[in-house]
XYZ file of C-alpha atoms in Angstrom:
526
model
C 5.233 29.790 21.801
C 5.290 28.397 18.157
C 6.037 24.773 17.468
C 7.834 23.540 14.536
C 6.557 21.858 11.571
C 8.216 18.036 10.803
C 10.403 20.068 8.036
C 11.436 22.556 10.841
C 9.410 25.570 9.626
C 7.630 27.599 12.279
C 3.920 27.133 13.211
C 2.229 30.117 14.714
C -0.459 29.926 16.886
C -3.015 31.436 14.718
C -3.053 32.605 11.288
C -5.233 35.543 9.714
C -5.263 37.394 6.684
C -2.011 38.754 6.956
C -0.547 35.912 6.391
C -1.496 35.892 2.473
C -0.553 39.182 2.503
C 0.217 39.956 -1.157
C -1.207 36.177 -2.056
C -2.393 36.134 -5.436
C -4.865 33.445 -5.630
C -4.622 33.106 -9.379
C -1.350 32.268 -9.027
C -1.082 30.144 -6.486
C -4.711 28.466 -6.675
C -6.247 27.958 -10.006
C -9.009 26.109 -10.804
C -9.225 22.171 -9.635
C -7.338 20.623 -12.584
C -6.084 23.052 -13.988
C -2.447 24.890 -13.691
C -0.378 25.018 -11.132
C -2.838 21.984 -10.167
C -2.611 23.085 -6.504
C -6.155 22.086 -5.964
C -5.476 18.415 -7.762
C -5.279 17.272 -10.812
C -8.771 16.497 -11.812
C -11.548 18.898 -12.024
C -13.990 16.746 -9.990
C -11.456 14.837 -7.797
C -13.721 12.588 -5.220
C -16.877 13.927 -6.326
C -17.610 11.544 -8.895
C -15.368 8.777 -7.987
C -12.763 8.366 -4.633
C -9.317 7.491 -4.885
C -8.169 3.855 -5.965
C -7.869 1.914 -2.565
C -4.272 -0.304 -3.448
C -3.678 -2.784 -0.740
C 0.108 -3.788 -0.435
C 0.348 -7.150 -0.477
C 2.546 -9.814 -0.930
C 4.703 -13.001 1.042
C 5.846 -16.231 1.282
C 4.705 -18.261 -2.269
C 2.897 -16.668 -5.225
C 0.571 -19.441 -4.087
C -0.196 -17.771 -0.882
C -0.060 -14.206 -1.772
C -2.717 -15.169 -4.884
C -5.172 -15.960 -2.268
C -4.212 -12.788 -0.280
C -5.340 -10.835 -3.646
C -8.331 -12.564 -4.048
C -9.251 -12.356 -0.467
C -8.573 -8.508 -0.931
C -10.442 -8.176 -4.101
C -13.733 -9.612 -2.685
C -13.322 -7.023 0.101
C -13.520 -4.101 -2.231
C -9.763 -3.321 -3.191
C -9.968 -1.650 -6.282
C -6.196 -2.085 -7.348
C -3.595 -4.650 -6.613
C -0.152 -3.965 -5.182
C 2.544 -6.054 -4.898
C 5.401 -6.320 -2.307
C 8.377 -8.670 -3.620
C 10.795 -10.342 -1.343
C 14.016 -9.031 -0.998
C 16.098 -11.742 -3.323
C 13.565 -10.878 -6.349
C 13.936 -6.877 -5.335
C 17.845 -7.109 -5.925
C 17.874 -9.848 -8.547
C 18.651 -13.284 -7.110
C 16.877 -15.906 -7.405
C 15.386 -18.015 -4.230
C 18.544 -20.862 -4.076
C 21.164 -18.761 -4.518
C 24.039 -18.370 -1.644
C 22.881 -14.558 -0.918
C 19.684 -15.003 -0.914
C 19.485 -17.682 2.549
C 16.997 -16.908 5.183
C 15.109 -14.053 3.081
C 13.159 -15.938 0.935
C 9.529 -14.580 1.100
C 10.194 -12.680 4.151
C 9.266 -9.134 3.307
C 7.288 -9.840 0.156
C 6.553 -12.785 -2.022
C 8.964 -14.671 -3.937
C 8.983 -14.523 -8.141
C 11.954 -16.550 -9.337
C 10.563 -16.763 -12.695
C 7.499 -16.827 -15.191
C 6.131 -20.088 -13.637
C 6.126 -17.986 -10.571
C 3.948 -15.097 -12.075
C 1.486 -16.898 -13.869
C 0.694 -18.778 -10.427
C 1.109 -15.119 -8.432
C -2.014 -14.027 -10.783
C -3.757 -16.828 -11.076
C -7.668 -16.481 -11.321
C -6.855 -12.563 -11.374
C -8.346 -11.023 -14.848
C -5.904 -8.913 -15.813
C -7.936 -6.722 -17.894
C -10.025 -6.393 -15.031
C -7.566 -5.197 -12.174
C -4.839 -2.381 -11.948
C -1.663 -3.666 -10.852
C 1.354 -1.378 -9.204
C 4.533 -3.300 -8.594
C 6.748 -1.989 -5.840
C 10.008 -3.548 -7.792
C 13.126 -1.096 -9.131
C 16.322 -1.825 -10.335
C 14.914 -5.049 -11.768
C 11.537 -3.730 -12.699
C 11.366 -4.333 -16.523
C 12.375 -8.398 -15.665
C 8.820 -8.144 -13.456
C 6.797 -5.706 -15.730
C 7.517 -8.540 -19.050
C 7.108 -11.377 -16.817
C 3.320 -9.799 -16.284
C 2.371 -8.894 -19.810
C 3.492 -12.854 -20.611
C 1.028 -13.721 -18.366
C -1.442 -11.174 -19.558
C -0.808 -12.575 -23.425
C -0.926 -16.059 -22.222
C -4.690 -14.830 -20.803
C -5.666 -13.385 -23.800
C -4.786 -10.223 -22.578
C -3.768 -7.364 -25.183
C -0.809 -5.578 -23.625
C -2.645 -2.199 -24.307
C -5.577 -3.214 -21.817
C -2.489 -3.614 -19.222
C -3.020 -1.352 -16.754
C -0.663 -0.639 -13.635
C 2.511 1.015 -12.253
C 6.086 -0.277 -11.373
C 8.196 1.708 -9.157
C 11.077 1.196 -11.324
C 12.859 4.302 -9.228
C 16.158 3.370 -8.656
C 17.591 6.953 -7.501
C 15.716 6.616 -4.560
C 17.789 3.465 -4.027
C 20.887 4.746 -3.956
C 19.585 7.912 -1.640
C 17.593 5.843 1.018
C 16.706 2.225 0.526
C 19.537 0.575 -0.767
C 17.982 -2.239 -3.402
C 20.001 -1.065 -6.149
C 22.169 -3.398 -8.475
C 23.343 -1.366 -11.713
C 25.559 1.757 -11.700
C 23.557 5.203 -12.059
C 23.972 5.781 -15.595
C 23.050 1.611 -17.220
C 20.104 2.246 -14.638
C 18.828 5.111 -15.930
C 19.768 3.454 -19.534
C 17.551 1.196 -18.867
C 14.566 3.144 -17.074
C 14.439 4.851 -20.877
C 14.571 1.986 -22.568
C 10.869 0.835 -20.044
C 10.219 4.319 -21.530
C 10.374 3.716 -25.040
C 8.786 0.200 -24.513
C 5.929 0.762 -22.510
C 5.133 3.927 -25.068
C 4.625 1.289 -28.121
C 4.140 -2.214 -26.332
C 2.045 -1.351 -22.998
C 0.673 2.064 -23.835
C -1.319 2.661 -20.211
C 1.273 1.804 -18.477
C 2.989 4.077 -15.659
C 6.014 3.485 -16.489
C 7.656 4.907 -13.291
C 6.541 5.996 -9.409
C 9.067 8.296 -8.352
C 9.265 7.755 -4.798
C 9.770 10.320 -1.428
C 8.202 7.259 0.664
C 11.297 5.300 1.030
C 12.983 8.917 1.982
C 10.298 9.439 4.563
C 10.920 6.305 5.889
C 14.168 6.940 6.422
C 13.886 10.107 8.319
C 13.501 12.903 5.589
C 11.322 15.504 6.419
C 8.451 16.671 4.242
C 10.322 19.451 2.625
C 13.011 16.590 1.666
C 10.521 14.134 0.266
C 9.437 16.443 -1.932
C 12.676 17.850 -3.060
C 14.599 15.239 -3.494
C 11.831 13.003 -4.914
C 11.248 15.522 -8.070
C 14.945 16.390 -8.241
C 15.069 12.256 -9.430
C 12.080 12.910 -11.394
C 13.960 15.833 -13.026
C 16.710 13.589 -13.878
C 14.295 10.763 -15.189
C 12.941 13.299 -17.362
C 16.689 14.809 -18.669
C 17.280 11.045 -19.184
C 14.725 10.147 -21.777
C 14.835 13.756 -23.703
C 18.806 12.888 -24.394
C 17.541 9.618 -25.451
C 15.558 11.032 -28.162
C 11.496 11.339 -26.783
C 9.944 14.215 -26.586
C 8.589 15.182 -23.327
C 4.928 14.545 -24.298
C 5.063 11.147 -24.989
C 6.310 10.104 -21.937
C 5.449 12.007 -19.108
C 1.796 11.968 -19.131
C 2.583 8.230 -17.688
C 5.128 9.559 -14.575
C 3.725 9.074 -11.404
C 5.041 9.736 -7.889
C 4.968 7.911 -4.403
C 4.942 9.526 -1.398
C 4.231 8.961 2.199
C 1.298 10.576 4.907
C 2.252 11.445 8.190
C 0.002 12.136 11.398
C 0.801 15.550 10.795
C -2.500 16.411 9.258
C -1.459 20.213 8.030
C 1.745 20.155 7.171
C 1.036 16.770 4.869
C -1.577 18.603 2.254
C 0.544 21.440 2.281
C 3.366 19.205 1.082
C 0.963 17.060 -1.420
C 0.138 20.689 -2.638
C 3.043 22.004 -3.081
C 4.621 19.185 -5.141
C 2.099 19.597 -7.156
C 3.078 23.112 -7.927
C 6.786 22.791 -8.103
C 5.973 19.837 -10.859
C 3.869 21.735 -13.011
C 5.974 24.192 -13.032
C 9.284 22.382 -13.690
C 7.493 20.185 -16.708
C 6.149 23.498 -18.020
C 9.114 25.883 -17.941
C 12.454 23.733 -18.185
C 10.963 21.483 -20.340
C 8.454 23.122 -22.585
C 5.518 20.217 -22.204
C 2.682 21.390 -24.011
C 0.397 18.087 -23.013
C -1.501 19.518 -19.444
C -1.004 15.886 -18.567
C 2.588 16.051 -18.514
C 2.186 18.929 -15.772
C 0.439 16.814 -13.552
C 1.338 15.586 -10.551
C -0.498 12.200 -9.884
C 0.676 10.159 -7.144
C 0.375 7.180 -5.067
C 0.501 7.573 -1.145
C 1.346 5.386 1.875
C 0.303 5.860 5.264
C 3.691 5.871 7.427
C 5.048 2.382 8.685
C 7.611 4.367 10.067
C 5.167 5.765 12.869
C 3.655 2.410 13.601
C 4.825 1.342 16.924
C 5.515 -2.691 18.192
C 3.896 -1.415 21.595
C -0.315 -1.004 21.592
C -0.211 -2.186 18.030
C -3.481 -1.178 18.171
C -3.249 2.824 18.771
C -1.945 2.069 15.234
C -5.473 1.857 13.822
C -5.911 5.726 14.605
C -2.170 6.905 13.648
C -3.552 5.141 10.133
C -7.189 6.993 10.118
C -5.408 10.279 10.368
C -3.185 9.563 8.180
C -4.847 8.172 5.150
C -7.350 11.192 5.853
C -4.291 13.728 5.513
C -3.460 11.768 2.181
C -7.093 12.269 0.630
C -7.195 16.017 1.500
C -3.822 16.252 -0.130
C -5.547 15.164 -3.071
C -3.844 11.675 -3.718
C -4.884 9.323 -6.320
C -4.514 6.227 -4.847
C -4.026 5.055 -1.162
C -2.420 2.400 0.621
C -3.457 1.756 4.260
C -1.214 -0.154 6.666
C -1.896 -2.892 9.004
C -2.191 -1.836 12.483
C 0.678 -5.223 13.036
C 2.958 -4.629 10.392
C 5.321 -3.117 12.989
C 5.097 -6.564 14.637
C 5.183 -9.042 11.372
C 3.647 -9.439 7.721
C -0.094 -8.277 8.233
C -2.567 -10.874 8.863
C -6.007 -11.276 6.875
C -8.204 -9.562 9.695
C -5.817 -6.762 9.863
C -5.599 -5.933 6.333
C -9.444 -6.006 5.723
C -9.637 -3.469 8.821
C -6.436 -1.568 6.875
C -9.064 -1.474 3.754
C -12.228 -0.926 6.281
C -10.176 2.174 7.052
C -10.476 4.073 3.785
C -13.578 2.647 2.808
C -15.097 4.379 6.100
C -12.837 7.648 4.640
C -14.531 7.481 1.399
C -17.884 6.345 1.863
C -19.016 7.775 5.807
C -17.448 11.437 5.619
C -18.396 14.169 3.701
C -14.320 14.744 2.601
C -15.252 13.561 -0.994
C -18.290 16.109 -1.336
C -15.997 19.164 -2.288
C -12.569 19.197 -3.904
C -9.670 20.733 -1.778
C -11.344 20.993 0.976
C -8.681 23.183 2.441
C -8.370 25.713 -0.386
C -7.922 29.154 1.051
C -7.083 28.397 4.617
C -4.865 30.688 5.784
C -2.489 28.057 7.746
C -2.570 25.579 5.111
C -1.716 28.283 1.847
C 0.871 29.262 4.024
C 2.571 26.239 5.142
C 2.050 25.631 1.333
C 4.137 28.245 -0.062
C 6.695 27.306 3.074
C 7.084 23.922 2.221
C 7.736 25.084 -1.600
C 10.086 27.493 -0.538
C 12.224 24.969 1.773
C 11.872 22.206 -1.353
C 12.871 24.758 -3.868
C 16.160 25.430 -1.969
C 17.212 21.851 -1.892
C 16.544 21.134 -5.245
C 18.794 24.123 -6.432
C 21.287 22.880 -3.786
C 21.708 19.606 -5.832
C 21.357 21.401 -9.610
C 24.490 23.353 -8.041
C 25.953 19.637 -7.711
C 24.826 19.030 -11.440
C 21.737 16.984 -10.386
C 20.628 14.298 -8.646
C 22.843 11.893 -9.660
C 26.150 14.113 -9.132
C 24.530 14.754 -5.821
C 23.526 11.105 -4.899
C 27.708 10.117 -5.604
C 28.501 12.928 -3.276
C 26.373 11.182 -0.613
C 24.600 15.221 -0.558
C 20.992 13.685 -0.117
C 21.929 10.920 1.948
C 23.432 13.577 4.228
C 20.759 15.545 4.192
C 17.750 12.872 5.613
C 20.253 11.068 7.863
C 20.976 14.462 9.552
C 16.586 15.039 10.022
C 16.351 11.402 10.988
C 18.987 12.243 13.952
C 17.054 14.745 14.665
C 13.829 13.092 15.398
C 15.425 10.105 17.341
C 16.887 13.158 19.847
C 13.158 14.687 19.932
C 11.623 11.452 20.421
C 14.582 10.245 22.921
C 14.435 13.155 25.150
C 10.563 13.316 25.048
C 9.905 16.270 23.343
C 8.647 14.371 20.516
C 5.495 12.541 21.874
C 4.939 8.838 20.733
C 1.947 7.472 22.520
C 2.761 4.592 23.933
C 6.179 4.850 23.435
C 7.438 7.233 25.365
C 4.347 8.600 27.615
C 0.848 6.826 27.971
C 3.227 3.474 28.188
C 1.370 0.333 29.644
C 3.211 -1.906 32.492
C 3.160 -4.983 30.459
C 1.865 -5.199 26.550
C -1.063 -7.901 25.904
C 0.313 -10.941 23.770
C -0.229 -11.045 20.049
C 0.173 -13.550 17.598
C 1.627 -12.440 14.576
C 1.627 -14.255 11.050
C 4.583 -15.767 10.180
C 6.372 -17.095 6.976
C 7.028 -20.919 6.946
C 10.936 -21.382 6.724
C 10.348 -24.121 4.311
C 9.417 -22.037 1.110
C 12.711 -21.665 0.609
C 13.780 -25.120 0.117
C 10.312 -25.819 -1.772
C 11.363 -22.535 -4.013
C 14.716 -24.400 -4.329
C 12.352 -27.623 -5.891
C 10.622 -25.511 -8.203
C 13.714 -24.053 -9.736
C 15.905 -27.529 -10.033
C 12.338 -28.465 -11.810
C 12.200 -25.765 -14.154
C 16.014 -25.693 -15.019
C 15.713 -29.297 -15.613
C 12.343 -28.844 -18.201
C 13.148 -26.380 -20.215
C 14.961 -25.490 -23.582
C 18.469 -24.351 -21.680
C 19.990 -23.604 -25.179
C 17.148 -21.791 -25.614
C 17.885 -19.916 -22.756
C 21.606 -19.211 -22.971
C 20.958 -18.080 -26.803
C 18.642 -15.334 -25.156
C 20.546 -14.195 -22.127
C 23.602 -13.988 -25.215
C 21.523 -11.275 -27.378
C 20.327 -9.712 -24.106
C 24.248 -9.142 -23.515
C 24.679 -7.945 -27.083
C 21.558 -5.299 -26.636
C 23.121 -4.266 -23.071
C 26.847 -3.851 -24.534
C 25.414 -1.431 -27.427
C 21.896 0.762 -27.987
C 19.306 -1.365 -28.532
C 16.579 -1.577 -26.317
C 17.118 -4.477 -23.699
C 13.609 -5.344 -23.067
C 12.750 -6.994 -26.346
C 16.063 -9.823 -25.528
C 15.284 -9.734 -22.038
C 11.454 -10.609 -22.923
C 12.611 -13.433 -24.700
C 14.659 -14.648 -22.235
C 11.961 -14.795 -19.656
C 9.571 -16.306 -21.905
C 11.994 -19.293 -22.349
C 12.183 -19.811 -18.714
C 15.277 -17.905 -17.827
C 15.028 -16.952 -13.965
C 15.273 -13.527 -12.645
C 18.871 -14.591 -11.375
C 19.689 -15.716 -14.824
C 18.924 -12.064 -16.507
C 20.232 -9.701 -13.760
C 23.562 -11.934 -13.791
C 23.560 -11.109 -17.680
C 23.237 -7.930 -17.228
C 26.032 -7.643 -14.343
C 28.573 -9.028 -16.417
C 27.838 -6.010 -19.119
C 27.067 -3.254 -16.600
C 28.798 -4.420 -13.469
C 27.308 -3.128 -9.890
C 27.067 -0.471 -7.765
C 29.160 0.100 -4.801
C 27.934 2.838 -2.886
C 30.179 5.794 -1.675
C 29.870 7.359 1.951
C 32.356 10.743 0.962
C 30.752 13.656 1.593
């Protein structure tokens, strides 16, 4: 009897050469870096160097999460990776009515540049690559850091990094938007323009299916729906006036890696594909970087489980292995706790243990695409392409992803696969170890970190301090020509930079920009 693949394809029991009947290798293959890129984007992939290992890290105080970096850093991380709280993610600052009882929770708390330039303390910015999981107020963070850069000596073009800075995804999955669609994407092109003369090796965006994953979308949806945003980030900075080559060689793309070994480097494959042909046919890119497909990936902290945290350190093996024979170029391990609480140090060194055992102790970074050929994994290639290509002409027949996204279409779509999977699971057809079979009688204690309650009142001290020591007419004559920059065509970021360098708080600037652009209220019509 054939099972079903995550995105509800079929899996047979065993696959021959029929399967590829009429499979033209040229076609579908290539060579390793070259087009359609199925193989990866790199000629050499792991052979001469593996994948950046980016540990996600961030909570309570910059303080604390500086010494979380370092501590990281000595253990081998090659790349830092930043996790905000939630008041910084949707633009409040740490005293403000809203933001009560989240402070530093889920990430660490940046109120301002005083905040930053203690966050990266110590931390050569020349040295490190930075990716910043921030969106609708991503340009606020991304200035903040290149002021800190300049005040280390730092030449913004030695910047190196990534913010997320993908606010359709918001709207679709996650819900840490603040703008309306169309001032958000206004101002995604104007990170465009800037990053392209101010911060030149810069990613300027990750276009994210994580988020999407997390929230129940099946592989086939990741994909789709994450390069149907892409395809609208792209329409959005060719009406502004760039040309396609200067800014997409810097586009990069999140996704997520499920236990579902198979099906997950079909789908890293295939998006791969589906890109290069997209950049290459709709919008004539001529730069083979602009066809690639580079992403970021995340092993699933959906599939963690609270009960025998611990069989978590295997669902995390298999899955950043899925994620390297996908082809990624950087990886993110989690913490076999994190379904628990924040992790703790000893469970994020054994998070970065995990890859560096990947990388270092198997032979998967001896040949590139290991997989290449295969006759399940071509064809559950071509199957996930097929099932991605028919959503994303299911949304251009809505006009795109933002005429979708206000007709709830994608929402729809993931919350209908994520009902899906809670029946499977429920009813045990879906097996969760430890869950729902191989349960234990009673689960041993654990004792989780925790964030001390009082950084939000001492976050509360270190604003009153700063509002009371700086220029405030300095200040409010910034946040007035940000306004003035928002209300017409100019590019926001060189106002809002100023701004932040005088000391104006994150708060400060997104309340600016409110007043001018307004917020989004979210539709459920479908």
């Amino acid at each position: 009897m054939a099972r079903e693949s995550e995105s509800g394809l079929p899996i047979e029991p065993v696959y021959g050469p029929d399967a590829l009947e009429g499979w033209d290798p040229a076609e579908k293959l290539g060579e390793p870096g070259k087009y359609p890129f199925t193989r990866g984007v790199y000629p050499s992939m792991y052979t001469g160097r593996p994948w950046t290992m980016r540990q996600y890290a961030g909570f309570g105080t910059a303080t604390e999460s500086n010494a979380r970096y370092k501590q990281l850093i000595a253990n081998g991380t090659m790349g830092l990776s930043v996790a905000f709280d939630l008041p910084t993610q949707m633009g409040h600052d740490s005293d403000a009515a809203i933001a009560s009882g989240e402070v530093g929770k889920v990430g660490v708390a940046i109120d301002s540049i005083d905040d930053m330039r203690v966050l990266f303390g110590g931390i050569p910015l020349d040295k490190v690559s930075t990716s910043m999981t921030i969106n609708a107020p991503a340009a606020l963070l991304l200035l903040m850091y290149q002021l800190v850069g300049e005040e280390q000596g730092v030449p913004a073009d030695k910047l190196t990094g990534t913010i997320q800075n993908d606010v359709l995804k918001e709207y679709i999955a996650r819900g840490t938007y603040i703008f309306p669609p169309k001032p958000s994407l206004r101002l995604i092109a104007d990170i465009f323009k800037y990053c392209k003369t101010e911060i030149p090796k810069w990613n300027t965006i990750s276009i994210s299916g994580y988020h999407m994953a997390e929230a129940g979308a099946s592989p086939a949806q990741e994909i789709a729906f994450t390069l149907a945003d892409g395809i609208e980030y792209v329409r959005t900075a060719v009406a502004a006036g760039m040309d396609v080559d200067d800014f997409a060689p810097r586009l990069s793309f999140f996704f997520v890696s499920r236990t579902t070994i198979l099906e997950e480097v079909a789908k890293f494959r295939a998006a791969r594909r589906i890109w290069a042909k997209v950049m290459r046919d709709e919008f004539g890119a001529k730069n083979p970087k602009s066809l690639m497909l580079r992403f970021h990936t995340q092993t699933a902290g959906v599939q963690l489980t609270a009960q025998q945290p611990e069989v978590n350190l295997v669902r995390v093996a298999v899955q950043g292995l899925a994620a390297v024979l996908g082809g990624t170029q950087s990886l993110h391990t989690n913490s076999f706790d994190e379904a628990i609480a924040l992790p703790t140090d000893k469970s994020a060194r054994l998070a970065l243990r995990t890859q560096q055992v990947l990388a270092y102790e198997t032979d998967v970074t001896a040949t590139v695409d290991p997989f290449a050929g295969s006759y399940v994994v071509e064809k559950m290639t071509d199957e996930v392409e097929a099932a991605a290509i028919e959503l994303m002409e299911k949304v251009e027949d809505m006009g795109g992803a933002v005429n979708a996204i206000e007709r709830g279409f994608q929402k729809n779509e993931i919350e209908r696969s994520a009902y899906r999977i809670a029946l499977e699971t429920d009813s045990g057809e879906r097996v969760v170890v430890g869950v729902n079979r191989f349960q234990l009688e009673t689960e041993e204690p654990y004792e989780p970190l925790r964030v001390d309650p009082a950084i939000e009142a001492q976050q509360a001290e270190r604003l009153a301090k700063l509002r009371a020591e700086r220029d405030q007419a300095a200040v409010d004559a910034a946040l007035v020509e940000l306004k003035k920059a928002a209300e017409g065509t100019d590019n926001v970021l060189y106002p809002m930079k100023d701004a932040l360098r005088a000391r104006a708080t994150v708060g400060e600037v997104c309340n600016a920009l409110r007043e001018v652009w307004g917020t989004y209220v979210p539709t459920n019509a479908f």
